[in-house]
């Protein structure tokens, strides 16, 4: 199956291989319609827009409107916040995330400079390791496969490839 982050409803949706919705995880409470107005301590997710599974029953989820990435312990259709990584500084938006090897890659967009920066964190602890990018890529989404990170730039109609170990742009 597939799990997607549902920004508007504030939950994670689980779909079968046939494309049917099987479960909605972590909905704040029955009848809640707008996750953008979710109370701060409601227990639900706040506008989730990306998910990256770590293993061992944990996943990182991007809560877009809070501009933070949270590590969740998933158990019995409930979750517990373990760690939070907040935006690095004002004017920087977290736009996507992916897991590559033992690292969590957090794609950030600096609205002042237009540059993309990838923050590299330890995928288990969330501890900062390094960053790379500083390119005017305009990427809004990212995928990791093997040693490579792919950034999709919808404005220039290109996909750029980096290696996440050294952050070097491959042409």
CSV table of C-alpha atoms in Angstrom, one decimal:
chain,number,residue,atom,x,y,z
A,1,UNK,CA,0.0,0.0,0.0
A,2,UNK,CA,0.8,3.7,0.1
A,3,UNK,CA,0.6,6.3,2.8
A,4,UNK,CA,0.1,10.0,1.9
A,5,UNK,CA,0.1,13.1,4.0
A,6,UNK,CA,-3.3,15.0,3.7
A,7,UNK,CA,-2.6,18.7,4.3
A,8,UNK,CA,-6.2,19.8,4.4
A,9,UNK,CA,-7.6,17.1,6.8
A,10,UNK,CA,-4.5,17.0,9.0
A,11,UNK,CA,-4.0,13.2,8.8
A,12,UNK,CA,-2.2,10.5,7.0
A,13,UNK,CA,-4.2,8.4,4.6
A,14,UNK,CA,-3.4,4.7,4.0
A,15,UNK,CA,-4.3,3.2,0.6
A,16,UNK,CA,-4.4,-0.4,-0.5
A,17,UNK,CA,-2.4,-1.6,-3.6
A,18,UNK,CA,-5.8,-1.4,-5.4
A,19,UNK,CA,-6.0,2.4,-4.6
A,20,UNK,CA,-8.8,2.2,-2.0
A,21,UNK,CA,-8.5,4.2,1.2
A,22,UNK,CA,-8.1,1.8,4.1
A,23,UNK,CA,-7.4,4.1,7.1
A,24,UNK,CA,-7.0,7.7,8.1
A,25,UNK,CA,-4.4,8.0,10.7
A,26,UNK,CA,-4.0,10.7,13.4
A,27,UNK,CA,-7.1,12.7,12.6
A,28,UNK,CA,-7.3,15.2,15.5
A,29,UNK,CA,-10.9,14.3,16.4
A,30,UNK,CA,-14.1,13.3,14.7
A,31,UNK,CA,-15.7,16.0,12.7
A,32,UNK,CA,-12.7,18.3,12.4
A,33,UNK,CA,-12.6,19.7,8.9
A,34,UNK,CA,-9.8,22.2,8.7
A,35,UNK,CA,-6.4,21.3,10.0
A,36,UNK,CA,-5.1,24.8,9.4
A,37,UNK,CA,-7.2,25.9,12.4
A,38,UNK,CA,-6.2,23.0,14.6
A,39,UNK,CA,-5.6,24.0,18.3
A,40,UNK,CA,-1.9,24.0,19.3
A,41,UNK,CA,-2.2,21.0,21.6
A,42,UNK,CA,-5.0,19.0,20.0
A,43,UNK,CA,-2.9,15.9,19.5
A,44,UNK,CA,-3.4,15.8,15.7
A,45,UNK,CA,-0.9,16.6,13.0
A,46,UNK,CA,-0.8,20.2,11.8
A,47,UNK,CA,-1.1,20.4,8.0
A,48,UNK,CA,1.1,17.4,7.1
A,49,UNK,CA,2.5,17.6,3.6
A,50,UNK,CA,5.3,15.1,3.4
A,51,UNK,CA,6.3,11.8,5.1
A,52,UNK,CA,9.5,9.8,5.2
A,53,UNK,CA,9.6,6.4,6.9
A,54,UNK,CA,12.6,5.6,9.0
A,55,UNK,CA,11.8,2.1,10.1
A,56,UNK,CA,11.3,0.6,13.6
A,57,UNK,CA,7.8,2.2,13.7
A,58,UNK,CA,8.9,5.8,13.2
A,59,UNK,CA,8.5,8.4,10.5
A,60,UNK,CA,9.4,12.0,9.9
A,61,UNK,CA,6.4,14.2,8.9
A,62,UNK,CA,6.6,17.8,7.5
A,63,UNK,CA,3.9,20.0,9.2
A,64,UNK,CA,3.9,22.8,6.6
A,65,UNK,CA,2.0,25.6,8.4
A,66,UNK,CA,4.3,25.2,11.5
A,67,UNK,CA,7.3,25.0,9.2
A,68,UNK,CA,8.7,22.0,11.1
A,69,UNK,CA,9.5,18.4,10.7
A,70,UNK,CA,8.5,16.0,13.5
A,71,UNK,CA,9.6,12.5,14.3
A,72,UNK,CA,6.7,10.3,15.2
A,73,UNK,CA,6.5,6.9,16.9
A,74,UNK,CA,3.7,5.1,15.1
A,75,UNK,CA,1.9,2.5,17.2
A,76,UNK,CA,-1.6,1.1,17.2
A,77,UNK,CA,-2.9,3.9,15.0
A,78,UNK,CA,-1.6,6.5,17.5
A,79,UNK,CA,1.5,8.6,17.5
A,80,UNK,CA,3.9,10.3,19.9
A,81,UNK,CA,6.1,13.3,19.0
A,82,UNK,CA,9.7,12.3,19.6
A,83,UNK,CA,11.7,15.1,18.0
A,84,UNK,CA,11.1,18.4,16.2
A,85,UNK,CA,13.3,20.2,13.7
A,86,UNK,CA,12.1,23.8,13.1
A,87,UNK,CA,12.9,26.1,10.3
A,88,UNK,CA,16.5,27.2,10.4
A,89,UNK,CA,15.8,31.0,10.4
A,90,UNK,CA,13.1,33.5,9.4
A,91,UNK,CA,12.3,33.6,5.6
A,92,UNK,CA,13.3,29.9,5.1
A,93,UNK,CA,10.5,27.5,4.3
A,94,UNK,CA,10.8,23.7,4.7
A,95,UNK,CA,9.3,22.3,1.5
A,96,UNK,CA,10.0,18.5,1.4
A,97,UNK,CA,11.9,15.7,3.0
A,98,UNK,CA,13.4,12.3,2.1
A,99,UNK,CA,15.4,9.5,3.8
A,100,UNK,CA,18.6,8.4,2.2
A,101,UNK,CA,20.7,5.8,3.9
A,102,UNK,CA,21.0,6.8,7.5
A,103,UNK,CA,20.2,10.5,6.8
A,104,UNK,CA,17.1,12.6,6.7
A,105,UNK,CA,17.3,15.2,4.0
A,106,UNK,CA,15.2,18.4,4.6
A,107,UNK,CA,14.7,20.6,1.5
A,108,UNK,CA,14.5,24.3,2.4
A,109,UNK,CA,13.8,27.3,0.3
A,110,UNK,CA,15.2,30.7,1.3
A,111,UNK,CA,12.6,33.2,0.0
A,112,UNK,CA,15.1,36.1,0.3
A,113,UNK,CA,17.8,34.6,-2.0
A,114,UNK,CA,15.7,32.0,-3.9
A,115,UNK,CA,18.3,29.4,-3.0
A,116,UNK,CA,17.6,25.8,-2.1
A,117,UNK,CA,19.4,24.4,0.9
A,118,UNK,CA,19.3,20.7,1.9
A,119,UNK,CA,19.8,20.2,5.6
A,120,UNK,CA,21.2,16.8,6.4
A,121,UNK,CA,20.1,15.3,9.7
A,122,UNK,CA,20.7,12.0,11.4
A,123,UNK,CA,17.5,10.1,10.5
A,124,UNK,CA,17.1,8.5,14.0
A,125,UNK,CA,18.0,11.4,16.3
A,126,UNK,CA,17.4,14.5,14.1
A,127,UNK,CA,20.8,15.9,15.0
A,128,UNK,CA,22.2,18.3,12.4
A,129,UNK,CA,25.1,16.9,10.3
A,130,UNK,CA,25.7,19.3,7.5
A,131,UNK,CA,24.0,21.2,4.7
A,132,UNK,CA,24.5,21.6,1.0
A,133,UNK,CA,22.9,23.3,-2.0
A,134,UNK,CA,23.0,27.1,-2.0
A,135,UNK,CA,22.0,26.9,-5.6
A,136,UNK,CA,19.2,28.9,-7.2
A,137,UNK,CA,17.4,25.8,-8.1
A,138,UNK,CA,13.8,26.7,-7.3
A,139,UNK,CA,13.0,23.1,-6.3
A,140,UNK,CA,9.7,22.3,-4.7
A,141,UNK,CA,10.1,18.6,-4.3
A,142,UNK,CA,12.8,16.1,-3.7
A,143,UNK,CA,13.4,12.3,-4.0
A,144,UNK,CA,16.3,10.2,-2.9
A,145,UNK,CA,17.4,7.0,-4.6
A,146,UNK,CA,20.6,5.3,-3.7
A,147,UNK,CA,23.4,7.8,-3.4
A,148,UNK,CA,21.5,10.5,-5.4
A,149,UNK,CA,19.1,13.3,-4.5
A,150,UNK,CA,16.8,14.6,-7.3
A,151,UNK,CA,15.4,18.1,-7.1
A,152,UNK,CA,12.5,19.0,-9.3
A,153,UNK,CA,12.5,22.6,-10.5
A,154,UNK,CA,9.0,23.3,-12.0
A,155,UNK,CA,9.9,26.8,-13.1
A,156,UNK,CA,12.9,25.8,-15.3
A,157,UNK,CA,11.4,22.4,-16.3
A,158,UNK,CA,14.5,20.5,-15.1
A,159,UNK,CA,15.5,17.9,-12.5
A,160,UNK,CA,18.9,18.4,-10.9
A,161,UNK,CA,20.8,15.6,-9.3
A,162,UNK,CA,23.2,15.7,-6.3
A,163,UNK,CA,24.9,13.1,-4.3
A,164,UNK,CA,23.8,13.4,-0.7
A,165,UNK,CA,27.2,12.2,0.7
A,166,UNK,CA,29.1,15.2,-0.7
A,167,UNK,CA,26.4,17.6,-1.9
A,168,UNK,CA,28.0,17.9,-5.4
A,169,UNK,CA,25.7,18.8,-8.2
A,170,UNK,CA,25.9,16.2,-11.0
A,171,UNK,CA,25.3,17.5,-14.6
